[in-house]
Structure formats: structure tokens, C-alpha cells
Amino acid sequence: MDRLFSHSMILPRRWMALLLVTLMLSGCGLARRAMYSPSTWVFDIRTRNLAVVPEEITVTTSDHLTLKSYYWAGAKDDPDTVLFFHGRGSHQAIAARYAQHILGRGDNVMVVSYRGFGGNPGSPSRAGILRDADAFVAEAVRRTGPRARLWFVGHSLGGAVAFAAAERYGKPSGVFAISTFGQFTDAAPKIVRGLIPEKWDNLAVAGRLNVPVVLLHGDRDTVVPYTSMAKLLNAAAGPTLAITMLDATHKPNMQLIGPFLAAEIDRINTGDDPLSPPLPATWSLLGKHSAQDAHAPGAVQVKHGH
């Protein structure tokens, strides 16, 4: 496999602990860089062997940064745009390699990139990354028009950005979170949880979003605990589906996930039950609940055994 797309950039948790402690003592800016681990290597994904070559796009943030990323236009007049948010230590070109697998059902697909990643100017912070997300959301609406239906898809840290960006937008059609934590501290060793300079609380945001949410998590994930998915399922206010990807690690198998997400968007749009999709043979249902019974006692249906 191309070394660009390996997950060697993900530090073992004990080394991340030592690094964060050291950098917290050196200053908050360095600690943020350790937290987000922005990949600064620049290359153009359009020179790679993709089945469909994307358009390179730029957006300008509210604080005047120009960010580069990628976009695939869908079928003419299709109002659906999937926004793909990448994770820590990644960048827009890796995200494009993942997001290309969502193509095929006519939806527009836009990769969201962040300041400080992949040759973009600036340094990452929670506030800055959310400004970046806002700029891409505005660009998606501009391209699609007033009928736009926006779907927020994120992997790992990108799931947190997807949840927050969906809430900031105010009218998302749905959120898909792949290998995403309930709170950022879930993925950090206990020794450094109090030192992490910025908080991403997906549990709180999911509890305020009354839209369809699909959670996917590998049961062999050693980066973000698999148990995070059950926490998100219990916290979510909207109709929520939690799916275990059996024997899967933190790295997403987008050849399998992408077509499933595209099909699930079609199911939701056509009024089919979003909580009862057909699943690949290597996936199983962890649990689900509807919006109406989200917070009723005992309403979350969770299958045990993983």
C-alpha cells in the first residue's frame, strides 16, 4: 500500500501522553500541534490514479485564510452534497482517496480541509478548524443552491468536526461518524486528559442534533476506544444507528463504507427506514433508537457481545 495512506502518523497512546506533557510545559501552541498533528506534506491528489479526478477548489475563511481542497460535482440538479472531514495527522489528499468511494449515486462530494494541514496556511485550533468548516459549508450551499441537502461525514477527529459543523450550519440532513470518540479525552491516556488544551465534546453536540446519525466503529480500533460508539448512541437525540465493523481497526475501509453511506443517504431521502439498512456480512448492529424514544428509559436497543 502507498505509504502516504498508512496510519503510521498515529502515535501510540503512551508516546502521545509523553509528548503532550512535554509540549504543555512548553506552551499551548505547541500542545495544539501535538493534539492535531497536522500533516504538512503537499501533493496533488489529481496526479494519482483515481477513478474520477476531482476539481481542485479553494475557499476563504472568515479570518481571511485561503484553503485548498477537492470536489466532485454530482448529477445535474442533485441537491445532496456530502462533506467529508478528515482526521488527525491526515490532510485533504488522503481524505480525497477516502471520499472518492462515496461517489456513484449522483451526489456531490466535497472534501473539507483545515488550516495548517496539507500546505494550507495557518495553525490548527478548534476555533480555527470550525471557521474552516463553515467556509466549506458555505461553498457547498453556494454550489448546490437553496435546495441543498448537506450530509456531514467524518473519520476520527473529523467526526467531531462533522458534528460541530452540522450544528453550526443549523439544518444538516444527517451525520455519519466513523471511528469517532464521544469526547476527545476518550482517545487520550488518563495522565494527560486534564492537560489537553481544547475540548471536543461530541456527546453534548449529538444530544442537541435531532437529525439522522449513523455511527460506525471497528471493534479492533486501538486509537479511539470501540466503547465510544455506545456512548454516542446513548447521547444522540435524533434517530441513530450504531454499527460494529467486525475485525476492523481505526483505518476506515472506505471501499465498503463509501457505498453504504451513499445508499443510506438514498434510503433517507426516499423515506425508507434509516434504522434498518442492509449491512455487509462483516458488520453487525450494535444498537439503534428513533428520535421519539431517544431519551426514554430503556429505549436504546443495544446488542451486547462486542
Short mmCIF file of C-alpha atoms in Angstrom, two decimals:
data_model
loop_
_atom_site.label_atom_id
_atom_site.label_comp_id
_atom_site.label_asym_id
_atom_site.label_seq_id
_atom_site.Cartn_x
_atom_site.Cartn_y
_atom_site.Cartn_z
CA MET A 1 0.00 0.00 0.00
CA ASP A 2 1.12 3.55 -0.75
CA ARG A 3 2.98 4.78 2.31
CA LEU A 4 1.12 8.10 2.05
CA PHE A 5 -2.03 6.42 3.21
CA SER A 6 -0.68 4.33 6.07
CA HIS A 7 -1.59 5.27 9.62
CA SER A 8 1.96 5.40 10.90
CA MET A 9 1.25 9.05 11.75
CA ILE A 10 -0.94 7.91 14.66
CA LEU A 11 1.23 7.84 17.77
CA PRO A 12 0.85 5.05 20.32
CA ARG A 13 -1.11 6.46 23.26
CA ARG A 14 1.81 6.27 25.73
CA TRP A 15 4.04 8.32 23.41
CA MET A 16 1.25 10.81 22.79
CA ALA A 17 0.98 11.20 26.57
CA LEU A 18 4.68 11.98 26.96
CA LEU A 19 4.61 14.36 24.01
CA LEU A 20 1.58 16.27 25.25
CA VAL A 21 3.01 16.63 28.76
CA THR A 22 6.28 17.96 27.36
CA LEU A 23 4.59 20.36 24.97
CA MET A 24 2.10 21.62 27.56
CA LEU A 25 5.07 22.69 29.62
CA SER A 26 6.49 24.46 26.55
CA GLY A 27 3.35 26.36 25.57
CA CYS A 28 -0.23 25.93 24.39
CA GLY A 29 0.57 26.46 20.70
CA LEU A 30 2.95 23.51 20.63
CA ALA A 31 0.46 21.41 22.57
CA ARG A 32 -2.19 22.12 19.93
CA ARG A 33 0.19 20.99 17.20
CA ALA A 34 0.73 17.74 19.10
CA MET A 35 -3.01 17.38 19.57
CA TYR A 36 -3.86 17.83 15.88
CA SER A 37 -0.59 16.54 14.37
CA PRO A 38 -1.16 18.38 11.08
CA SER A 39 0.40 16.70 8.06
CA THR A 40 2.08 19.47 6.06
CA TRP A 41 3.27 17.42 3.11
CA VAL A 42 1.86 18.89 -0.11
CA PHE A 43 0.87 16.89 -3.16
CA ASP A 44 -1.94 17.00 -5.68
CA ILE A 45 -4.26 14.00 -5.48
CA ARG A 46 -5.28 14.65 -9.10
CA THR A 47 -1.92 13.23 -10.20
CA ARG A 48 -2.78 9.92 -8.54
CA ASN A 49 -4.66 7.07 -10.13
CA LEU A 50 -8.24 7.95 -9.16
CA ALA A 51 -11.23 6.52 -10.97
CA VAL A 52 -12.78 10.02 -11.16
CA VAL A 53 -10.48 13.05 -10.96
CA PRO A 54 -11.84 15.78 -8.64
CA GLU A 55 -11.82 19.52 -9.17
CA GLU A 56 -9.38 21.45 -7.00
CA ILE A 57 -11.26 24.16 -5.12
CA THR A 58 -10.40 27.00 -2.76
CA VAL A 59 -12.41 28.67 -0.03
CA THR A 60 -11.71 31.77 2.04
CA THR A 61 -12.38 31.67 5.76
CA SER A 62 -13.89 34.44 7.88
CA ASP A 63 -10.39 35.27 9.10
CA HIS A 64 -9.07 35.54 5.53
CA LEU A 65 -7.21 32.26 5.05
CA THR A 66 -7.38 30.59 1.63
CA LEU A 67 -7.67 26.82 1.87
CA LYS A 68 -7.35 24.25 -0.92
CA SER A 69 -9.29 21.04 -1.25
CA TYR A 70 -11.21 18.83 -3.70
CA TYR A 71 -14.74 18.47 -5.07
CA TRP A 72 -16.67 16.09 -7.30
CA ALA A 73 -19.81 17.51 -8.91
CA GLY A 74 -22.70 15.07 -8.90
CA ALA A 75 -25.64 14.63 -11.21
CA LYS A 76 -27.18 17.80 -12.61
CA ASP A 77 -29.60 19.39 -10.11
CA ASP A 78 -28.84 16.82 -7.38
CA PRO A 79 -29.32 18.76 -4.11
CA ASP A 80 -27.26 16.33 -2.00
CA THR A 81 -23.69 17.24 -1.06
CA VAL A 82 -21.57 15.01 1.14
CA LEU A 83 -18.92 16.90 3.11
CA PHE A 84 -16.03 14.65 4.18
CA PHE A 85 -13.97 15.69 7.23
CA HIS A 86 -10.57 14.05 7.74
CA GLY A 87 -8.89 13.14 10.98
CA ARG A 88 -5.82 13.99 12.99
CA GLY A 89 -2.49 13.62 11.18
CA SER A 90 -4.21 13.46 7.80
CA HIS A 91 -4.87 16.02 5.05
CA GLN A 92 -7.16 16.72 2.11
CA ALA A 93 -5.38 14.42 -0.36
CA ILE A 94 -5.72 11.38 1.91
CA ALA A 95 -9.32 12.42 2.54
CA ALA A 96 -9.94 12.54 -1.22
CA ARG A 97 -8.66 8.98 -1.53
CA TYR A 98 -11.27 8.02 1.06
CA ALA A 99 -14.11 10.22 -0.18
CA GLN A 100 -13.94 9.00 -3.78
CA HIS A 101 -15.69 5.82 -2.63
CA ILE A 102 -18.84 7.79 -1.77
CA LEU A 103 -19.31 8.59 -5.46
CA GLY A 104 -21.65 6.61 -7.67
CA ARG A 105 -25.21 7.64 -6.80
CA GLY A 106 -25.16 11.16 -8.20
CA ASP A 107 -24.34 13.08 -5.01
CA ASN A 108 -21.86 15.94 -4.91
CA VAL A 109 -18.85 15.17 -2.71
CA MET A 110 -16.64 17.83 -1.12
CA VAL A 111 -13.51 17.23 0.94
CA VAL A 112 -13.13 19.68 3.83
CA SER A 113 -9.56 20.74 4.62
CA TYR A 114 -8.18 22.58 7.63
CA ARG A 115 -5.67 25.33 8.31
CA GLY A 116 -2.13 24.06 8.78
CA PHE A 117 -2.84 20.74 7.03
CA GLY A 118 -1.70 19.73 3.56
CA GLY A 119 0.00 23.00 2.68
CA ASN A 120 -2.81 25.24 3.89
CA PRO A 121 -1.78 28.40 5.75
CA GLY A 122 -2.30 28.92 9.49
CA SER A 123 -2.10 26.69 12.55
CA PRO A 124 -4.88 24.37 13.72
CA SER A 125 -7.10 25.11 16.70
CA ARG A 126 -10.68 24.17 17.46
CA ALA A 127 -11.96 27.67 16.73
CA GLY A 128 -9.93 27.87 13.53
CA ILE A 129 -10.96 24.45 12.24
CA LEU A 130 -14.61 25.33 12.78
CA ARG A 131 -14.14 28.54 10.76
CA ASP A 132 -12.64 26.36 8.04
CA ALA A 133 -15.63 24.02 8.17
CA ASP A 134 -18.02 26.99 7.96
CA ALA A 135 -16.27 28.17 4.78
CA PHE A 136 -16.65 24.79 3.08
CA VAL A 137 -20.28 24.51 4.16
CA ALA A 138 -20.95 27.93 2.62
CA GLU A 139 -19.21 26.85 -0.58
CA ALA A 140 -21.31 23.67 -0.74
CA VAL A 141 -24.50 25.71 -0.37
CA ARG A 142 -23.29 28.20 -3.00
CA ARG A 143 -22.63 25.42 -5.49
CA THR A 144 -25.81 23.47 -4.82
CA GLY A 145 -28.27 26.32 -4.27
CA PRO A 146 -31.15 26.90 -1.84
CA ARG A 147 -32.35 23.30 -2.19
CA ALA A 148 -29.07 22.00 -0.78
CA ARG A 149 -29.17 18.94 1.44
CA LEU A 150 -25.88 18.65 3.29
CA TRP A 151 -24.57 15.41 4.78
CA PHE A 152 -21.68 15.56 7.24
CA VAL A 153 -19.26 12.60 7.20
CA GLY A 154 -16.18 12.45 9.42
CA HIS A 155 -13.47 10.00 10.38
CA SER A 156 -11.91 10.07 13.87
CA LEU A 157 -11.28 13.73 14.79
CA GLY A 158 -13.12 14.54 11.57
CA GLY A 159 -16.25 13.07 13.14
CA ALA A 160 -16.02 15.70 15.87
CA VAL A 161 -15.63 18.44 13.26
CA ALA A 162 -18.59 16.98 11.34
CA PHE A 163 -20.83 17.02 14.43
CA ALA A 164 -19.86 20.58 15.34
CA ALA A 165 -20.11 21.87 11.77
CA ALA A 166 -23.53 20.28 11.35
CA GLU A 167 -24.78 22.02 14.48
CA ARG A 168 -23.31 25.37 13.37
CA TYR A 169 -24.98 25.01 9.94
CA GLY A 170 -28.33 24.50 11.62
CA LYS A 171 -30.11 22.36 9.03
CA PRO A 172 -28.00 19.27 8.28
CA SER A 173 -29.66 16.31 6.62
CA GLY A 174 -27.60 13.81 8.61
CA VAL A 175 -24.27 12.97 10.23
CA PHE A 176 -22.10 9.91 9.66
CA ALA A 177 -19.30 9.40 12.21
CA ILE A 178 -16.62 6.78 11.56
CA SER A 179 -14.37 5.67 14.44
CA THR A 180 -15.21 8.81 16.38
CA PHE A 181 -14.83 9.49 20.10
CA GLY A 182 -17.52 10.69 22.47
CA GLN A 183 -15.08 13.24 23.89
CA PHE A 184 -11.53 13.86 22.73
CA THR A 185 -10.25 12.66 26.09
CA ASP A 186 -11.58 9.16 25.28
CA ALA A 187 -8.62 8.69 22.94
CA ALA A 188 -6.01 10.06 25.36
CA PRO A 189 -4.30 8.32 28.28
CA LYS A 190 -5.68 9.33 31.68
CA ILE A 191 -2.41 11.01 32.66
CA VAL A 192 -2.86 13.79 30.08
CA ARG A 193 -6.63 14.24 29.93
CA GLY A 194 -6.53 17.31 32.13
CA LEU A 195 -3.75 18.82 30.02
CA ILE A 196 -5.44 18.64 26.62
CA PRO A 197 -5.74 22.30 25.54
CA GLU A 198 -9.05 22.05 23.66
CA LYS A 199 -12.22 20.08 24.19
CA TRP A 200 -14.29 18.32 21.56
CA ASP A 201 -17.50 17.05 23.19
CA ASN A 202 -19.44 15.01 20.65
CA LEU A 203 -21.77 13.66 23.33
CA ALA A 204 -23.12 17.14 24.03
CA VAL A 205 -23.47 18.06 20.35
CA ALA A 206 -25.14 14.76 19.42
CA GLY A 207 -27.63 15.38 22.21
CA ARG A 208 -28.67 18.64 20.55
CA LEU A 209 -28.93 17.39 16.94
CA ASN A 210 -32.31 15.96 16.02
CA VAL A 211 -31.22 14.55 12.66
CA PRO A 212 -30.33 11.03 11.48
CA VAL A 213 -26.96 9.89 12.82
CA VAL A 214 -25.08 6.79 11.67
CA LEU A 215 -22.14 5.60 13.78
CA LEU A 216 -19.59 3.09 12.52
CA HIS A 217 -16.68 1.73 14.58
CA GLY A 218 -14.25 -1.14 14.27
CA ASP A 219 -14.14 -3.49 17.24
CA ARG A 220 -10.35 -3.73 16.93
CA ASP A 221 -9.72 0.02 16.99
CA THR A 222 -6.69 0.73 19.21
CA VAL A 223 -6.72 4.51 18.66
CA VAL A 224 -10.27 5.52 19.63
CA PRO A 225 -11.92 3.06 22.05
CA TYR A 226 -14.68 0.99 20.49
CA THR A 227 -16.80 1.73 23.57
CA SER A 228 -17.07 5.35 22.40
CA MET A 229 -19.75 4.34 19.92
CA ALA A 230 -22.17 3.13 22.62
CA LYS A 231 -21.72 6.43 24.47
CA LEU A 232 -22.59 8.38 21.32
CA LEU A 233 -25.58 6.15 20.64
CA ASN A 234 -26.95 6.80 24.11
CA ALA A 235 -26.31 10.55 23.89
CA ALA A 236 -27.77 11.20 20.43
CA ALA A 237 -31.15 12.95 20.24
CA GLY A 238 -32.06 12.06 16.67
CA PRO A 239 -32.70 8.67 15.04
CA THR A 240 -29.39 6.90 15.47
CA LEU A 241 -27.89 3.70 14.13
CA ALA A 242 -24.69 2.19 15.60
CA ILE A 243 -22.85 -0.40 13.51
CA THR A 244 -19.89 -2.56 14.50
CA MET A 245 -17.37 -3.24 11.75
CA LEU A 246 -16.11 -6.66 12.78
CA ASP A 247 -12.33 -7.14 12.97
CA ALA A 248 -11.83 -3.59 11.70
CA THR A 249 -9.15 -1.22 13.00
CA HIS A 250 -9.05 2.58 13.13
CA LYS A 251 -8.26 2.95 9.44
CA PRO A 252 -11.55 3.11 7.52
CA ASN A 253 -12.26 0.61 4.75
CA MET A 254 -13.90 3.19 2.52
CA GLN A 255 -14.38 0.71 -0.34
CA LEU A 256 -17.03 -0.80 1.93
CA ILE A 257 -18.11 2.25 3.92
CA GLY A 258 -18.47 4.69 1.00
CA PRO A 259 -21.12 2.78 -0.99
CA PHE A 260 -23.02 2.05 2.24
CA LEU A 261 -23.14 5.75 3.13
CA ALA A 262 -24.32 6.71 -0.35
CA ALA A 263 -27.04 4.06 -0.22
CA GLU A 264 -28.14 5.16 3.26
CA ILE A 265 -28.49 8.76 2.04
CA ASP A 266 -30.76 7.46 -0.74
CA ARG A 267 -32.80 5.49 1.80
CA ILE A 268 -33.31 8.53 4.00
CA ASN A 269 -34.24 10.72 1.02
CA THR A 270 -36.82 8.25 -0.26
CA GLY A 271 -38.46 7.81 3.15
CA ASP A 272 -37.19 4.29 3.86
CA ASP A 273 -36.47 3.40 7.47
CA PRO A 274 -32.94 4.76 8.10
CA LEU A 275 -32.58 2.41 11.08
CA SER A 276 -32.96 -0.84 9.14
CA PRO A 277 -30.50 -0.81 6.23
CA PRO A 278 -28.99 -3.99 4.79
CA LEU A 279 -25.50 -4.46 6.24
CA PRO A 280 -22.37 -6.02 4.74
CA ALA A 281 -21.62 -9.51 6.01
CA THR A 282 -18.70 -8.29 8.14
CA TRP A 283 -20.80 -5.70 10.01
CA SER A 284 -23.30 -6.11 12.83
CA LEU A 285 -25.82 -3.91 14.57
CA LEU A 286 -24.73 -2.63 18.00
CA GLY A 287 -27.94 -0.69 18.62
CA LYS A 288 -30.41 1.90 17.40
CA HIS A 289 -33.12 4.27 18.52
CA SER A 290 -35.62 6.64 16.97
CA ALA A 291 -35.81 10.35 17.66
CA GLN A 292 -39.03 9.94 19.61
CA ASP A 293 -37.63 7.45 22.10
CA ALA A 294 -34.04 8.71 22.24
CA HIS A 295 -34.13 9.70 25.88
CA ALA A 296 -36.90 7.45 27.15
CA PRO A 297 -35.76 4.99 29.85
CA GLY A 298 -34.54 1.77 28.27
CA ALA A 299 -35.30 2.97 24.75
CA VAL A 300 -31.84 2.44 23.28
CA GLN A 301 -31.66 -1.02 21.88
CA VAL A 302 -28.09 -2.27 22.33
CA LYS A 303 -26.86 -5.69 21.36
CA HIS A 304 -24.13 -6.97 23.63
CA GLY A 305 -21.26 -9.30 22.91
CA HIS A 306 -18.58 -6.99 21.45
#
